[in-house]
Short mmCIF file of C-alpha atoms and ligand atoms in Angstrom, two decimals:
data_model
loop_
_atom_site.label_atom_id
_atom_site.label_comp_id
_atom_site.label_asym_id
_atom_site.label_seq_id
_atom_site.Cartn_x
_atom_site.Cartn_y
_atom_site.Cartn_z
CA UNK A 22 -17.18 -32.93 1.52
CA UNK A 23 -14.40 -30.28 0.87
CA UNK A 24 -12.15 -31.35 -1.71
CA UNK A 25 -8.60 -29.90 -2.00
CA UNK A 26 -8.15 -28.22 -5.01
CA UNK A 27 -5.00 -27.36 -6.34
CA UNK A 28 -5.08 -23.03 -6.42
CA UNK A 29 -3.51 -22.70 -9.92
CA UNK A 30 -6.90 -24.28 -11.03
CA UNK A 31 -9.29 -22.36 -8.98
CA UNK A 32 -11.77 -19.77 -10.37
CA UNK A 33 -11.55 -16.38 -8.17
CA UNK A 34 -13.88 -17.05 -4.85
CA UNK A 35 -17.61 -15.34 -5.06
CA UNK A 36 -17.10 -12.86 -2.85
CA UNK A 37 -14.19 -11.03 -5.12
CA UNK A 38 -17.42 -9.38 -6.94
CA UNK A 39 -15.19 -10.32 -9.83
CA UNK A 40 -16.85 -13.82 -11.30
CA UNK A 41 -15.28 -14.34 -14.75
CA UNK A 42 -11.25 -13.18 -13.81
CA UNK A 43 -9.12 -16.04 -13.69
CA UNK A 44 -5.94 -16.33 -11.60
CA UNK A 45 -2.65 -17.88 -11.73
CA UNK A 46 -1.03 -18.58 -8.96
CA UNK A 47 2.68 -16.77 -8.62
CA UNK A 48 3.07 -17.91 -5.14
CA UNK A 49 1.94 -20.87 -3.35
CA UNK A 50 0.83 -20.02 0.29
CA UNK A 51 3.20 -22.58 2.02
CA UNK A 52 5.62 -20.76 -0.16
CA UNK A 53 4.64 -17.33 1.08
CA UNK A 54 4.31 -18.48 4.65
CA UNK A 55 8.42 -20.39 4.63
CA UNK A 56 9.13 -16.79 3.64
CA UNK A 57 7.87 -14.64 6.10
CA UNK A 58 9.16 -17.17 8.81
CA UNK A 59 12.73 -16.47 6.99
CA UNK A 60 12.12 -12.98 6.93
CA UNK A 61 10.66 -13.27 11.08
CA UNK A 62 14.03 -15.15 11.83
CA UNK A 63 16.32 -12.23 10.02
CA UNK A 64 14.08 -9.71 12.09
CA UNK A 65 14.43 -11.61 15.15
CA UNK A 66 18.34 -11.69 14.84
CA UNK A 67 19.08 -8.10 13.60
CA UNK A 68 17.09 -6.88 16.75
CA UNK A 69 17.42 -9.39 19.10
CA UNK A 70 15.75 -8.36 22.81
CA UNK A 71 15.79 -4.68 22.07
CA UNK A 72 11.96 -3.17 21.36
CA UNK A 73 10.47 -2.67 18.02
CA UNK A 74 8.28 -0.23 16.52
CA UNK A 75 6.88 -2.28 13.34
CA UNK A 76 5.12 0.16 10.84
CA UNK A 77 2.61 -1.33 8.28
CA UNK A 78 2.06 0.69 5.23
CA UNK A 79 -1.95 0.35 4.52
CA UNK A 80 -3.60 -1.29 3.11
CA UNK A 81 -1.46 -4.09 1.05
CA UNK A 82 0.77 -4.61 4.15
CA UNK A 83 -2.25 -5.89 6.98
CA UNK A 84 -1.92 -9.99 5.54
CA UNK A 85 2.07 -9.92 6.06
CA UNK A 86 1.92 -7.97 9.03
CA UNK A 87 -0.79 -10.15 11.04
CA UNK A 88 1.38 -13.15 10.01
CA UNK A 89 4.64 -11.45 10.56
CA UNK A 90 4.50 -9.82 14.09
CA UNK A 91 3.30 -13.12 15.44
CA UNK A 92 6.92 -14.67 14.83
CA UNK A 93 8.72 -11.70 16.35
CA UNK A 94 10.22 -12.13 20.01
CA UNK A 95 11.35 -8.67 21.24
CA UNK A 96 8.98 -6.39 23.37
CA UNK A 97 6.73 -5.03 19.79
CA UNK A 98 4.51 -1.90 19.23
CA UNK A 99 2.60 -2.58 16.10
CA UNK A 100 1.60 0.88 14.44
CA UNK A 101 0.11 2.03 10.91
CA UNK A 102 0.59 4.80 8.20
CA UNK A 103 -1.80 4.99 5.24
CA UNK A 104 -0.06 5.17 1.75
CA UNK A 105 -2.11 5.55 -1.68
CA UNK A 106 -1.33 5.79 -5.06
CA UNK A 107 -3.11 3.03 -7.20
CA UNK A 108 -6.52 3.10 -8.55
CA UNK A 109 -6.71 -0.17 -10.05
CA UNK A 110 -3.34 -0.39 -11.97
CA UNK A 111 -3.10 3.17 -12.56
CA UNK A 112 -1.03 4.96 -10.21
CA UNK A 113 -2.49 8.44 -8.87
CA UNK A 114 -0.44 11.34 -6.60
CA UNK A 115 0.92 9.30 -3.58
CA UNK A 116 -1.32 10.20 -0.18
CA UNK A 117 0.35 9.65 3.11
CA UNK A 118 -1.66 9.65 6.19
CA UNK A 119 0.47 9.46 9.44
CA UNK A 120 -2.34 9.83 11.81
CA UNK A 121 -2.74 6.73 12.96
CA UNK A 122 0.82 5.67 13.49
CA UNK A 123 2.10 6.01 17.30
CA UNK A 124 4.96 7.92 18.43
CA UNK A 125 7.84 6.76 16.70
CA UNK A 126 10.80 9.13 18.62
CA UNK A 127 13.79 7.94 20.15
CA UNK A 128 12.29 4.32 18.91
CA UNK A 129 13.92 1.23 16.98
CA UNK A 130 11.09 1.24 13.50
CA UNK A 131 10.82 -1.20 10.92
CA UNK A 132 8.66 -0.25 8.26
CA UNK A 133 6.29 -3.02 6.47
CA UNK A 134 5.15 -3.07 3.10
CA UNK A 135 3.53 -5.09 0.71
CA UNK A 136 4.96 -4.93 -2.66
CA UNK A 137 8.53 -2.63 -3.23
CA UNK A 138 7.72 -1.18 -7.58
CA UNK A 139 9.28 1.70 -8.40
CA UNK A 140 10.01 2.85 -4.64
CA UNK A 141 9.01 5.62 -4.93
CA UNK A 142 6.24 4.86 -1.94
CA UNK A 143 8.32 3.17 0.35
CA UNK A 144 11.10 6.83 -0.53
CA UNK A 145 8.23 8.76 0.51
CA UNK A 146 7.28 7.45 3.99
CA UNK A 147 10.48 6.60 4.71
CA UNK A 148 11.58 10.39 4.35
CA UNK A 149 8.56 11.36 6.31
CA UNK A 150 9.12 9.22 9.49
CA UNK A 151 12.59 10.25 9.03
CA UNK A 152 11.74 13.68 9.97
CA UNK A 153 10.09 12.58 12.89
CA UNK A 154 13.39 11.31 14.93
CA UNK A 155 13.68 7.42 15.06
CA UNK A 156 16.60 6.21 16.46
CA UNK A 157 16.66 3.74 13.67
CA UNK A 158 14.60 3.27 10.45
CA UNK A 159 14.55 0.02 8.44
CA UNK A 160 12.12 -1.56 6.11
CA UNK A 161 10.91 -4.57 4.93
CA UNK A 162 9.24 -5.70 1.93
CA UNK A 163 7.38 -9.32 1.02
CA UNK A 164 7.90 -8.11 -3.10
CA UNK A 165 9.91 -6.62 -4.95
CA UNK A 166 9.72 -6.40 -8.58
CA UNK A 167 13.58 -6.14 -9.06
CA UNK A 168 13.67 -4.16 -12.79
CA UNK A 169 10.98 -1.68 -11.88
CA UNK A 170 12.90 0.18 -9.64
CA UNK A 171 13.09 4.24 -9.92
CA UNK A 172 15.09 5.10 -6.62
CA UNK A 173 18.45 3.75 -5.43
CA UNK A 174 17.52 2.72 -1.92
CA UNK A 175 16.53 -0.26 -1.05
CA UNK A 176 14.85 -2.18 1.64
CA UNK A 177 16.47 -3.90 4.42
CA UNK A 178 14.82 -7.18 3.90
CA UNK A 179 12.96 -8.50 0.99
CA UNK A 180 11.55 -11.98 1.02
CA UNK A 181 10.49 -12.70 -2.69
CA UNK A 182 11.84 -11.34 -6.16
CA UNK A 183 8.90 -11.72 -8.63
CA UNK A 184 8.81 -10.63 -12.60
CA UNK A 185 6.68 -7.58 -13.18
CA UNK A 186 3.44 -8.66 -13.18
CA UNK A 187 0.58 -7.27 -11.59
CA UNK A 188 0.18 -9.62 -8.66
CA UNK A 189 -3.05 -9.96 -6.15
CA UNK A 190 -3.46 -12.08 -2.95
CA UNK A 191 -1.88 -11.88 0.55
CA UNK A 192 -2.87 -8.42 1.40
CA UNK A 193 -2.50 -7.03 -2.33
CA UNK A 194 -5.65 -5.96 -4.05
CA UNK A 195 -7.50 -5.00 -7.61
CA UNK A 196 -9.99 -2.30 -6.96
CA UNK A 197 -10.18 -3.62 -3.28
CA UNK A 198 -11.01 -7.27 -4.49
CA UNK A 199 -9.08 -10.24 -3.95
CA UNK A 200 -6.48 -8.96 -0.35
CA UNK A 201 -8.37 -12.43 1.08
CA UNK A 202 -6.97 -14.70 -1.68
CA UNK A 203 -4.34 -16.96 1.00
CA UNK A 204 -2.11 -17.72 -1.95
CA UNK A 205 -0.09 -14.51 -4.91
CA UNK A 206 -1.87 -14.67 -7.89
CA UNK A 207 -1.51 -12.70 -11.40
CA UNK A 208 -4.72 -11.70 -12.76
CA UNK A 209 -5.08 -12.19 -16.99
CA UNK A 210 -4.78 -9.17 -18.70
CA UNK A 211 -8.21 -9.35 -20.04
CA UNK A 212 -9.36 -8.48 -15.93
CA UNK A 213 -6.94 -5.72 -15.56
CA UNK A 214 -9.50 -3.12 -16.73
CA UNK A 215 -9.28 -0.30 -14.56
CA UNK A 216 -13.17 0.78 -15.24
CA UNK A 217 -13.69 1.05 -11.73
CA UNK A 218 -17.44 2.38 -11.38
P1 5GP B 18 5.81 1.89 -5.68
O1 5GP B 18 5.65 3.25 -5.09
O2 5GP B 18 6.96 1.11 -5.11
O3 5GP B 18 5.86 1.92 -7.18
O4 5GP B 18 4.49 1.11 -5.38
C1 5GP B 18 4.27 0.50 -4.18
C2 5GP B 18 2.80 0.32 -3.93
O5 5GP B 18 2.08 0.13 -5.16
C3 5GP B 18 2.57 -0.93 -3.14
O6 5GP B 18 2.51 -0.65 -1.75
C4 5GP B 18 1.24 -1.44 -3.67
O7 5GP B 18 0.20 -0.85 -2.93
C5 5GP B 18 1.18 -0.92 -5.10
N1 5GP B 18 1.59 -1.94 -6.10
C6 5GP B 18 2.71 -1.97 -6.86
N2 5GP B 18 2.74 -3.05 -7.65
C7 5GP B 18 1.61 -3.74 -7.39
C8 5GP B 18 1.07 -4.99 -7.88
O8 5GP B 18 1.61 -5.71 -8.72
N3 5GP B 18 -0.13 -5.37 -7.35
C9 5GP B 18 -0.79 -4.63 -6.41
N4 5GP B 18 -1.95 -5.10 -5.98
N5 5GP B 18 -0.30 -3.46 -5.91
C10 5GP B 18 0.88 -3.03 -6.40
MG1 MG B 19 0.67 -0.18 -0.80
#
């Protein structure tokens, strides 16, 4: 018989490849999923009936998007553009790979992302698909970590305000584990070891 388990108390799943981290739970997934219906009804009114070109930043943005585009009510394209800069917790040169997202001229876009740090990611694309001729451009984030900031823009919507902490679950990952986890978690310091073999 399954037995509910509060999250706070659970050891990370097996199949994180990660067996002796422990997590603590920032965010609660009930409290994760009253947000992004908030955040569905804000989207919902600022558009209203006119279409929507929703951008998801990849990878960190796939758990709020799935969730996310299912509560929208306008005539949706869902599109993606790849964005990398961490390796573990230590940021690398920002990639951006635009391949995969669709046309995005002449269109209404709302750009997804996980987790808003310093910016300077969300800066980046944002400047990119600029270039490319929206009609409009806004973006949403599900974090933000509100002191980290390095830029002075800032998204349209933000559902959560969190402390900086590096935070896993929902779509976020360490070294690819843990983007399953239904619930935010921080992971002890002790994990965060960035020996990625
Ligand atoms: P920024 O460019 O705003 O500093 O970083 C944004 C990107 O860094 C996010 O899309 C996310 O991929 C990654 N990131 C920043 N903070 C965290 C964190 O606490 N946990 C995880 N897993 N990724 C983070
Ligand atoms: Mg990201």
């Amino acid at each position: 018989m399954t037995k509910q388990v509060d999250p706070a108390l659970l050891l990370i799943p097996s199949n994180t490849n990660s067996p002796k981290s422990t997590v603590k739970t920032l965010l609660t997934t009930e409290q994760l999923h009253h947000g992004v219906v908030q955040l569905g009804r804000e989207i919902n009114e600022t558009y209203g009936d006119r279409p929507l070109t929703i951008i998801g930043v990849l990878t960190g943005s796939v758990v709020v998007l799935a969730d996310l585009i299912r509560l929208l009510e306008m005539p949706l394209r869902v599109g993606v553009v790849q964005a990398s800069s961490y390796r573990g917790t230590i940021r690398g040169d920002l990639v951006i790979n635009s391949e995969l997202m669709p046309d995005i001229r002449g269109r209404d876009v709302l750009l997804v992302d996980d987790i808003f740090d310093t910016g300077r990611t969300l800066v980046e694309v944002i400047a990119q698909m600029q270039a490319l001729g929206p009609t409009s451009l806004r973006s949403a984030v599900l974090l933000r970590k509100k002191e980290r900031q390095e830029v002075t823009m800032d998204p349209d919507f933000v559902v959560f305000d969190i402390p900086d902490e590096f935070v896993v679950g929902y779509g976020l990952d360490y070294n690819d584990a843990y983007r399953n986890l239904t619930y935010l978690a921080t992971l002890e310091p002790d994990d965060l070891t960035d020996d990625f073999a």
